[in-house]
Amino acid sequence: MSSLANTDPEVADIIEMERLRQTNGLELIASENIVSKAVLETTGSILTNKYAEGYPGKRYYGGCEYYDIAENLARDRLCQLFGAEHANVQAHSGSGANMAVYFSTINYGDKIMSMKLSEGGHLSHGSPVSFSGKMYKVVQYGVDHETERLDYADIAAMARKEKPQMIVCGASAYPREIDFKAFGEIAEEVGAYCVADIAHIAGLVAAGLHNSPIDVLPFTTTTTHKTLRGPRGGAIMCKQEYAQAIDKAIFPGLQGGPLMHIIAAKAVCFGEALKPSYKEYCKQIIKNAQTLAATLDAEGLRLVSGGTDNHLMLLDLSDKGLTGLQAENTLHDAGITVNKNTIPRETLSPFVTSGLRIGTPAITSRGMKEEEMKQIGTFIATVLNDIENKQKIAAVRKEVEALASKFPIYAVTE
C-alpha cells in the first residue's frame, strides 16, 4: 500500500477505511464473499497492462502467448469443476453472461419466462428497468404464496399457455433448492431454450451440495464472486453445440478487450474450488445458514418459506412493523451488514421493502461456525426486536467487534 499512499493518499485512505469496516464488522450480504490473498494478488497483477481481444490462438494483438495460457487454464478448470462441455470466462458480469445467452439464441421481441424480481429473481431475467425487460416480452412466475416455494406444476402450466422462446431459472433471493431437471423438462415440452443462472449457488453446485443444471440444460451462467469466492466477474457454461454462438455473443457481440487480470484470478478461484477443502467450506456455509436461520426463528423472526436449503435466508419483517430499509440501516449501526430485500406478496417499493436478505458465505470464509451463528442470530434479534434502543445497538456493536476480532479476514501468516 506504500506506493498508493505516496501517490494518492485520498484513495489509500478510502481503501483503509473499507478494510477496517470489513475487519471490524460482519458481512452478511448473500452475494458477497472474501477472496484469498492469491486472488487479490492476481487481480492487482501486471496482467492488467495488456489488450487481448479475441480468444486463445485467435487474438487481434501480438504478445498474448501468456494470456492464452491463462485463459485456457481458467476455461479448463471451470469445465473440470462443473463437468461442462464448454466454458466462456470473458463475461465481465453475470448480467453480461445472461445477455450473451439471450443474444445467441432468441430474437429481439421474443418471449422470456422468468422468476419475478420481487419473489427472488434478478434484474437481468426480465425486469422492465433492465435491458432484458426492454428488449424482450416477459412473463413471470413466482412462488406459491402459501408455501413460498416454486410450484413446478404451475410453472409448467404457464409455459404451456405462454409458449416462451426462453425460460430462465435461478434466483438471487430464493432460499430453497431449485429443481433444474424440472425446468429442463418444461422447456423441452414447449420447445423453449432454458438457461440456469446459478450466480448465487455456483459454489454449492460445484461442491455437489445442490443439484446441477450442467447435464440437464443447454446453458448455465454464473458470477465468480459469490459462493465461488473469486474475483468480480461472470462466466458461461454450455453444451458444445452452442460454444461458437456463445463465444461470438461475448466477443465481438457484447465486449471488447477481456479483463485478463480478472480471468487469471478466475483461474485461481477455480483451482481453489477444485481442492477437497473447498467442499468442506461449502458444507459449512449451509450448516451456518441453517443454524443462523434456526436461531432467528427461535428469536421470533419470520423466515420466508420457513428456513433455507442453501447459503441465504429471507426475513419477513412485516409483522414487526419494520421495513427492510429500517432494519438494514439499524443493523449497520450495530456493525452488521445486510441488505433490504423484497419478499413474496411485497407491498412496499424496492427502495424500502418488507424484508431482509441474509447470507453466510463471507463469515464462513472467516472461519466462523455454528456457535458463532447462534451469537450472530442473537445480535440481529436484539437489534430488530428493540430497534429504537440506542444503548442496546451500541452494546451489540461492541459484541460484534469483539467477535470479529477473533476471526481476522486475512491472517498475518497468509
mmCIF file of C-alpha atoms in Angstrom, residues 33-321:
data_model
loop_
_atom_site.group_PDB
_atom_site.id
_atom_site.type_symbol
_atom_site.label_atom_id
_atom_site.label_comp_id
_atom_site.label_asym_id
_atom_site.label_seq_id
_atom_site.Cartn_x
_atom_site.Cartn_y
_atom_site.Cartn_z
ATOM 1 C CA ASN A 33 -17.508 -13.113 -0.056
ATOM 2 C CA ILE A 34 -13.873 -12.701 0.960
ATOM 3 C CA VAL A 35 -11.319 -13.739 -1.648
ATOM 4 C CA SER A 36 -7.988 -15.364 -0.886
ATOM 5 C CA LYS A 37 -4.771 -13.385 -0.927
ATOM 6 C CA ALA A 38 -3.853 -15.306 -4.080
ATOM 7 C CA VAL A 39 -6.952 -13.957 -5.851
ATOM 8 C CA LEU A 40 -6.208 -10.447 -4.563
ATOM 9 C CA GLU A 41 -2.636 -10.667 -5.792
ATOM 10 C CA THR A 42 -3.718 -11.809 -9.239
ATOM 11 C CA THR A 43 -6.326 -9.067 -9.673
ATOM 12 C CA GLY A 44 -3.637 -6.486 -8.948
ATOM 13 C CA SER A 45 -1.022 -8.100 -11.179
ATOM 14 C CA ILE A 46 0.851 -6.951 -14.283
ATOM 15 C CA LEU A 47 -1.733 -8.815 -16.394
ATOM 16 C CA THR A 48 -3.863 -5.665 -16.264
ATOM 17 C CA ASN A 49 -1.461 -3.967 -18.697
ATOM 18 C CA LYS A 50 -2.346 -5.879 -21.850
ATOM 19 C CA TYR A 51 -5.064 -5.947 -24.503
ATOM 20 C CA ALA A 52 -6.013 -9.451 -25.599
ATOM 21 C CA GLU A 53 -9.096 -9.080 -27.797
ATOM 22 C CA GLY A 54 -10.243 -12.378 -29.219
ATOM 23 C CA TYR A 55 -9.755 -15.873 -27.833
ATOM 24 C CA PRO A 56 -6.726 -18.127 -27.257
ATOM 25 C CA GLY A 57 -4.972 -18.735 -30.548
ATOM 26 C CA LYS A 58 -7.064 -16.050 -32.289
ATOM 27 C CA ARG A 59 -6.051 -12.706 -30.795
ATOM 28 C CA TYR A 60 -6.091 -9.333 -32.511
ATOM 29 C CA TYR A 61 -2.933 -8.159 -30.737
ATOM 30 C CA GLY A 62 0.592 -9.525 -30.512
ATOM 31 C CA GLY A 63 2.264 -10.562 -27.287
ATOM 32 C CA CYS A 64 -0.662 -12.625 -25.985
ATOM 33 C CA GLU A 65 1.045 -16.002 -25.632
ATOM 34 C CA TYR A 66 0.906 -15.999 -21.820
ATOM 35 C CA TYR A 67 -2.635 -14.653 -21.804
ATOM 36 C CA ASP A 68 -3.660 -17.615 -23.940
ATOM 37 C CA ILE A 69 -2.232 -19.951 -21.310
ATOM 38 C CA ALA A 70 -4.084 -18.123 -18.524
ATOM 39 C CA GLU A 71 -7.444 -18.117 -20.307
ATOM 40 C CA ASN A 72 -7.168 -21.760 -21.338
ATOM 41 C CA LEU A 73 -6.322 -22.637 -17.742
ATOM 42 C CA ALA A 74 -9.413 -20.791 -16.496
ATOM 43 C CA ARG A 75 -11.670 -22.434 -19.087
ATOM 44 C CA ASP A 76 -10.298 -25.920 -18.457
ATOM 45 C CA ARG A 77 -10.576 -25.593 -14.692
ATOM 46 C CA LEU A 78 -14.150 -24.309 -14.900
ATOM 47 C CA CYS A 79 -15.149 -27.208 -17.152
ATOM 48 C CA GLN A 80 -13.480 -29.654 -14.776
ATOM 49 C CA LEU A 81 -15.130 -28.078 -11.746
ATOM 50 C CA PHE A 82 -18.655 -28.381 -13.126
ATOM 51 C CA GLY A 83 -18.313 -31.135 -15.714
ATOM 52 C CA ALA A 84 -19.170 -28.709 -18.511
ATOM 53 C CA GLU A 85 -18.504 -29.234 -22.209
ATOM 54 C CA HIS A 86 -17.571 -25.614 -22.953
ATOM 55 C CA ALA A 87 -16.831 -22.521 -20.883
ATOM 56 C CA ASN A 88 -16.503 -18.827 -21.652
ATOM 57 C CA VAL A 89 -14.684 -16.915 -18.913
ATOM 58 C CA GLN A 90 -14.596 -13.489 -20.564
ATOM 59 C CA ALA A 91 -18.001 -12.227 -19.370
ATOM 60 C CA HIS A 92 -17.486 -9.171 -17.187
ATOM 61 C CA SER A 93 -20.566 -9.915 -15.056
ATOM 62 C CA GLY A 94 -23.458 -12.273 -14.513
ATOM 63 C CA SER A 95 -25.811 -9.868 -16.278
ATOM 64 C CA GLY A 96 -23.500 -9.813 -19.293
ATOM 65 C CA ALA A 97 -23.382 -13.593 -19.265
ATOM 66 C CA ASN A 98 -27.191 -13.741 -19.315
ATOM 67 C CA MET A 99 -27.296 -11.177 -22.122
ATOM 68 C CA ALA A 100 -24.914 -13.296 -24.203
ATOM 69 C CA VAL A 101 -27.152 -16.360 -23.832
ATOM 70 C CA TYR A 102 -30.207 -14.380 -24.930
ATOM 71 C CA PHE A 103 -28.358 -12.794 -27.865
ATOM 72 C CA SER A 104 -27.046 -16.169 -29.055
ATOM 73 C CA THR A 105 -30.423 -17.922 -29.036
ATOM 74 C CA ILE A 106 -33.500 -15.701 -29.350
ATOM 75 C CA ASN A 107 -34.548 -12.617 -31.301
ATOM 76 C CA TYR A 108 -35.472 -9.098 -30.281
ATOM 77 C CA GLY A 109 -39.092 -9.118 -29.113
ATOM 78 C CA ASP A 110 -39.198 -12.838 -28.361
ATOM 79 C CA LYS A 111 -40.769 -14.019 -25.130
ATOM 80 C CA ILE A 112 -38.813 -14.798 -21.955
ATOM 81 C CA MET A 113 -40.392 -16.554 -18.990
ATOM 82 C CA SER A 114 -38.610 -15.950 -15.713
ATOM 83 C CA MET A 115 -38.977 -15.521 -11.956
ATOM 84 C CA LYS A 116 -40.421 -12.276 -10.606
ATOM 85 C CA LEU A 117 -37.788 -9.943 -9.181
ATOM 86 C CA SER A 118 -39.958 -9.310 -6.128
ATOM 87 C CA GLU A 119 -40.129 -13.029 -5.379
ATOM 88 C CA GLY A 120 -36.487 -13.959 -5.845
ATOM 89 C CA GLY A 121 -35.476 -13.357 -9.469
ATOM 90 C CA HIS A 122 -32.855 -10.990 -10.882
ATOM 91 C CA LEU A 123 -32.910 -7.745 -12.868
ATOM 92 C CA SER A 124 -31.333 -9.412 -15.903
ATOM 93 C CA HIS A 125 -34.098 -12.032 -16.005
ATOM 94 C CA GLY A 126 -36.658 -9.617 -17.429
ATOM 95 C CA SER A 127 -37.130 -6.619 -15.163
ATOM 96 C CA PRO A 128 -38.692 -3.691 -17.067
ATOM 97 C CA VAL A 129 -35.814 -1.442 -15.966
ATOM 98 C CA SER A 130 -33.210 -3.863 -17.393
ATOM 99 C CA PHE A 131 -32.149 -4.485 -20.990
ATOM 100 C CA SER A 132 -33.853 -7.861 -20.617
ATOM 101 C CA GLY A 133 -37.219 -6.308 -19.984
ATOM 102 C CA LYS A 134 -36.784 -3.636 -22.644
ATOM 103 C CA MET A 135 -35.680 -5.939 -25.464
ATOM 104 C CA TYR A 136 -37.943 -8.929 -24.887
ATOM 105 C CA LYS A 137 -41.531 -9.690 -23.990
ATOM 106 C CA VAL A 138 -41.502 -11.022 -20.468
ATOM 107 C CA VAL A 139 -43.912 -13.187 -18.494
ATOM 108 C CA GLN A 140 -43.025 -14.133 -14.955
ATOM 109 C CA TYR A 141 -43.723 -16.886 -12.484
ATOM 110 C CA GLY A 142 -43.449 -16.531 -8.730
ATOM 111 C CA VAL A 143 -43.610 -18.722 -5.666
ATOM 112 C CA ASP A 144 -46.695 -20.316 -4.195
ATOM 113 C CA HIS A 145 -47.954 -17.796 -1.660
ATOM 114 C CA GLU A 146 -48.755 -20.460 0.912
ATOM 115 C CA THR A 147 -45.510 -22.442 0.821
ATOM 116 C CA GLU A 148 -43.362 -19.587 -0.561
ATOM 117 C CA ARG A 149 -41.666 -22.172 -2.784
ATOM 118 C CA LEU A 150 -41.624 -22.744 -6.526
ATOM 119 C CA ASP A 151 -44.595 -24.770 -7.786
ATOM 120 C CA TYR A 152 -43.341 -26.600 -10.878
ATOM 121 C CA ALA A 153 -46.808 -27.671 -11.963
ATOM 122 C CA ASP A 154 -47.912 -24.032 -12.038
ATOM 123 C CA ILE A 155 -44.757 -23.058 -13.914
ATOM 124 C CA ALA A 156 -45.378 -25.797 -16.475
ATOM 125 C CA ALA A 157 -48.968 -24.617 -16.949
ATOM 126 C CA MET A 158 -47.757 -21.060 -17.535
ATOM 127 C CA ALA A 159 -45.199 -22.270 -20.064
ATOM 128 C CA ARG A 160 -47.851 -24.189 -21.997
ATOM 129 C CA LYS A 161 -50.059 -21.105 -22.093
ATOM 130 C CA GLU A 162 -47.377 -18.514 -22.896
ATOM 131 C CA LYS A 163 -45.108 -20.610 -25.155
ATOM 132 C CA PRO A 164 -41.915 -18.637 -24.430
ATOM 133 C CA GLN A 165 -38.789 -18.904 -26.567
ATOM 134 C CA MET A 166 -36.559 -18.777 -23.433
ATOM 135 C CA ILE A 167 -37.131 -19.965 -19.869
ATOM 136 C CA VAL A 168 -34.831 -18.564 -17.191
ATOM 137 C CA CYS A 169 -34.386 -20.353 -13.873
ATOM 138 C CA GLY A 170 -32.188 -19.463 -10.938
ATOM 139 C CA ALA A 171 -32.577 -16.701 -8.395
ATOM 140 C CA SER A 172 -30.900 -14.011 -6.340
ATOM 141 C CA ALA A 173 -33.118 -14.340 -3.276
ATOM 142 C CA TYR A 174 -34.625 -17.827 -3.053
ATOM 143 C CA PRO A 175 -33.634 -19.886 -0.006
ATOM 144 C CA ARG A 176 -34.679 -23.294 -1.340
ATOM 145 C CA GLU A 177 -33.115 -25.798 -3.722
ATOM 146 C CA ILE A 178 -34.142 -25.337 -7.376
ATOM 147 C CA ASP A 179 -35.083 -28.365 -9.475
ATOM 148 C CA PHE A 180 -33.216 -27.736 -12.723
ATOM 149 C CA LYS A 181 -34.311 -31.042 -14.215
ATOM 150 C CA ALA A 182 -37.944 -29.978 -13.830
ATOM 151 C CA PHE A 183 -37.213 -26.733 -15.655
ATOM 152 C CA GLY A 184 -35.475 -28.657 -18.429
ATOM 153 C CA GLU A 185 -38.492 -30.900 -18.887
ATOM 154 C CA ILE A 186 -40.826 -27.893 -19.011
ATOM 155 C CA ALA A 187 -38.644 -26.167 -21.595
ATOM 156 C CA GLU A 188 -38.418 -29.288 -23.729
ATOM 157 C CA GLU A 189 -42.188 -29.723 -23.671
ATOM 158 C CA VAL A 190 -42.846 -26.207 -25.005
ATOM 159 C CA GLY A 191 -39.837 -26.042 -27.334
ATOM 160 C CA ALA A 192 -38.001 -23.317 -25.439
ATOM 161 C CA TYR A 193 -34.354 -22.770 -24.668
ATOM 162 C CA CYS A 194 -33.556 -22.835 -20.963
ATOM 163 C CA VAL A 195 -30.768 -21.125 -19.043
ATOM 164 C CA ALA A 196 -29.916 -21.619 -15.382
ATOM 165 C CA ASP A 197 -28.445 -18.621 -13.609
ATOM 166 C CA ILE A 198 -26.526 -20.132 -10.691
ATOM 167 C CA ALA A 199 -24.666 -16.961 -9.716
ATOM 168 C CA HIS A 200 -25.590 -17.369 -6.048
ATOM 169 C CA ILE A 201 -25.325 -21.117 -5.646
ATOM 170 C CA ALA A 202 -22.453 -21.898 -8.039
ATOM 171 C CA GLY A 203 -20.108 -22.930 -5.254
ATOM 172 C CA LEU A 204 -22.696 -25.235 -3.740
ATOM 173 C CA VAL A 205 -23.341 -26.800 -7.161
ATOM 174 C CA ALA A 206 -19.610 -27.263 -7.768
ATOM 175 C CA ALA A 207 -19.252 -28.948 -4.374
ATOM 176 C CA GLY A 208 -22.111 -31.345 -5.106
ATOM 177 C CA LEU A 209 -24.344 -29.830 -2.421
ATOM 178 C CA HIS A 210 -27.056 -28.623 -4.807
ATOM 179 C CA ASN A 211 -28.313 -30.395 -7.923
ATOM 180 C CA SER A 212 -26.556 -29.257 -11.099
ATOM 181 C CA PRO A 213 -28.054 -27.829 -14.300
ATOM 182 C CA ILE A 214 -24.992 -28.675 -16.389
ATOM 183 C CA ASP A 215 -26.169 -32.038 -17.735
ATOM 184 C CA VAL A 216 -29.869 -31.176 -17.990
ATOM 185 C CA LEU A 217 -29.868 -27.664 -19.508
ATOM 186 C CA PRO A 218 -28.064 -26.242 -22.551
ATOM 187 C CA PHE A 219 -26.833 -23.062 -20.815
ATOM 188 C CA THR A 220 -25.622 -22.175 -17.346
ATOM 189 C CA THR A 221 -24.453 -18.723 -16.291
ATOM 190 C CA THR A 222 -22.754 -17.623 -13.102
ATOM 191 C CA THR A 223 -20.824 -14.923 -11.376
ATOM 192 C CA THR A 224 -17.484 -15.798 -9.840
ATOM 193 C CA HIS A 225 -17.588 -13.618 -6.731
ATOM 194 C CA LYS A 226 -20.340 -15.123 -4.568
ATOM 195 C CA THR A 227 -20.120 -18.676 -3.203
ATOM 196 C CA LEU A 228 -17.327 -19.386 -5.724
ATOM 197 C CA ARG A 229 -15.216 -16.912 -3.709
ATOM 198 C CA GLY A 230 -13.390 -15.437 -6.689
ATOM 199 C CA PRO A 231 -12.903 -12.051 -8.364
ATOM 200 C CA ARG A 232 -15.863 -9.997 -9.533
ATOM 201 C CA GLY A 233 -16.886 -11.341 -12.934
ATOM 202 C CA GLY A 234 -19.063 -13.739 -14.880
ATOM 203 C CA ALA A 235 -18.831 -16.999 -16.806
ATOM 204 C CA ILE A 236 -20.947 -19.143 -19.119
ATOM 205 C CA MET A 237 -21.059 -22.910 -19.495
ATOM 206 C CA CYS A 238 -22.890 -24.597 -22.347
ATOM 207 C CA LYS A 239 -23.206 -27.705 -24.466
ATOM 208 C CA GLN A 240 -20.536 -27.934 -27.161
ATOM 209 C CA GLU A 241 -23.052 -27.309 -29.940
ATOM 210 C CA TYR A 242 -23.601 -23.764 -28.630
ATOM 211 C CA ALA A 243 -19.952 -22.944 -27.938
ATOM 212 C CA GLN A 244 -19.292 -20.887 -31.055
ATOM 213 C CA ALA A 245 -22.513 -18.892 -30.733
ATOM 214 C CA ILE A 246 -21.823 -18.090 -27.068
ATOM 215 C CA ASP A 247 -18.233 -17.032 -27.718
ATOM 216 C CA LYS A 248 -19.308 -14.785 -30.587
ATOM 217 C CA ALA A 249 -22.038 -13.240 -28.446
ATOM 218 C CA ILE A 250 -19.471 -12.210 -25.833
ATOM 219 C CA PHE A 251 -16.806 -11.096 -28.336
ATOM 220 C CA PRO A 252 -17.293 -9.271 -30.596
ATOM 221 C CA GLY A 253 -21.018 -9.152 -29.826
ATOM 222 C CA LEU A 254 -21.027 -7.502 -26.405
ATOM 223 C CA GLN A 255 -17.489 -6.833 -25.239
ATOM 224 C CA GLY A 256 -14.123 -5.705 -26.493
ATOM 225 C CA GLY A 257 -10.901 -6.481 -24.688
ATOM 226 C CA PRO A 258 -11.198 -9.074 -21.922
ATOM 227 C CA LEU A 259 -10.012 -8.279 -18.399
ATOM 228 C CA MET A 260 -7.088 -10.682 -18.355
ATOM 229 C CA HIS A 261 -6.044 -9.969 -14.763
ATOM 230 C CA ILE A 262 -9.582 -10.946 -13.714
ATOM 231 C CA ILE A 263 -9.598 -14.032 -15.960
ATOM 232 C CA ALA A 264 -6.335 -15.178 -14.388
ATOM 233 C CA ALA A 265 -7.861 -14.563 -10.944
ATOM 234 C CA LYS A 266 -10.848 -16.661 -12.028
ATOM 235 C CA ALA A 267 -8.390 -19.464 -12.821
ATOM 236 C CA VAL A 268 -7.007 -19.148 -9.290
ATOM 237 C CA CYS A 269 -10.525 -19.243 -7.836
ATOM 238 C CA PHE A 270 -11.488 -22.323 -9.865
ATOM 239 C CA GLY A 271 -8.267 -24.019 -8.801
ATOM 240 C CA GLU A 272 -9.103 -23.333 -5.160
ATOM 241 C CA ALA A 273 -12.619 -24.718 -5.673
ATOM 242 C CA LEU A 274 -11.175 -27.964 -7.057
ATOM 243 C CA LYS A 275 -9.461 -28.679 -3.722
ATOM 244 C CA PRO A 276 -11.145 -31.000 -1.179
ATOM 245 C CA SER A 277 -11.113 -28.211 1.429
ATOM 246 C CA TYR A 278 -13.496 -26.186 -0.708
ATOM 247 C CA LYS A 279 -16.266 -28.775 -0.397
ATOM 248 C CA GLU A 280 -15.861 -28.667 3.372
ATOM 249 C CA TYR A 281 -16.107 -24.879 3.206
ATOM 250 C CA CYS A 282 -19.372 -25.094 1.247
ATOM 251 C CA LYS A 283 -20.770 -27.650 3.677
ATOM 252 C CA GLN A 284 -20.048 -25.181 6.450
ATOM 253 C CA ILE A 285 -21.793 -22.369 4.557
ATOM 254 C CA ILE A 286 -25.003 -24.419 4.578
ATOM 255 C CA LYS A 287 -24.608 -25.534 8.195
ATOM 256 C CA ASN A 288 -24.061 -21.922 9.187
ATOM 257 C CA ALA A 289 -27.072 -20.708 7.212
ATOM 258 C CA GLN A 290 -29.350 -23.325 8.754
ATOM 259 C CA THR A 291 -28.086 -22.625 12.269
ATOM 260 C CA LEU A 292 -28.488 -18.878 11.807
ATOM 261 C CA ALA A 293 -31.979 -19.373 10.377
ATOM 262 C CA ALA A 294 -32.995 -21.606 13.294
ATOM 263 C CA THR A 295 -31.688 -19.035 15.767
ATOM 264 C CA LEU A 296 -33.600 -16.189 14.126
ATOM 265 C CA ASP A 297 -36.739 -18.324 14.083
ATOM 266 C CA ALA A 298 -36.359 -19.135 17.775
ATOM 267 C CA GLU A 299 -35.994 -15.400 18.442
ATOM 268 C CA GLY A 300 -39.411 -14.759 16.906
ATOM 269 C CA LEU A 301 -38.389 -13.549 13.441
ATOM 270 C CA ARG A 302 -40.314 -14.938 10.466
ATOM 271 C CA LEU A 303 -38.352 -16.740 7.765
ATOM 272 C CA VAL A 304 -39.754 -16.772 4.241
ATOM 273 C CA SER A 305 -40.537 -20.447 3.374
ATOM 274 C CA GLY A 306 -39.677 -21.393 6.949
ATOM 275 C CA GLY A 307 -35.936 -21.858 6.513
ATOM 276 C CA THR A 308 -33.160 -22.417 3.994
ATOM 277 C CA ASP A 309 -31.525 -25.134 1.889
ATOM 278 C CA ASN A 310 -28.610 -23.014 0.729
ATOM 279 C CA HIS A 311 -26.458 -20.042 1.746
ATOM 280 C CA LEU A 312 -29.167 -17.442 2.329
ATOM 281 C CA MET A 313 -32.384 -16.712 4.133
ATOM 282 C CA LEU A 314 -35.088 -14.071 3.848
ATOM 283 C CA LEU A 315 -36.677 -12.377 6.828
ATOM 284 C CA ASP A 316 -40.234 -11.078 6.601
ATOM 285 C CA LEU A 317 -40.379 -8.046 8.895
ATOM 286 C CA SER A 318 -43.956 -7.020 8.169
ATOM 287 C CA ASP A 319 -45.344 -8.496 11.376
ATOM 288 C CA LYS A 320 -42.763 -6.479 13.330
ATOM 289 C CA GLY A 321 -43.961 -3.225 11.803
#
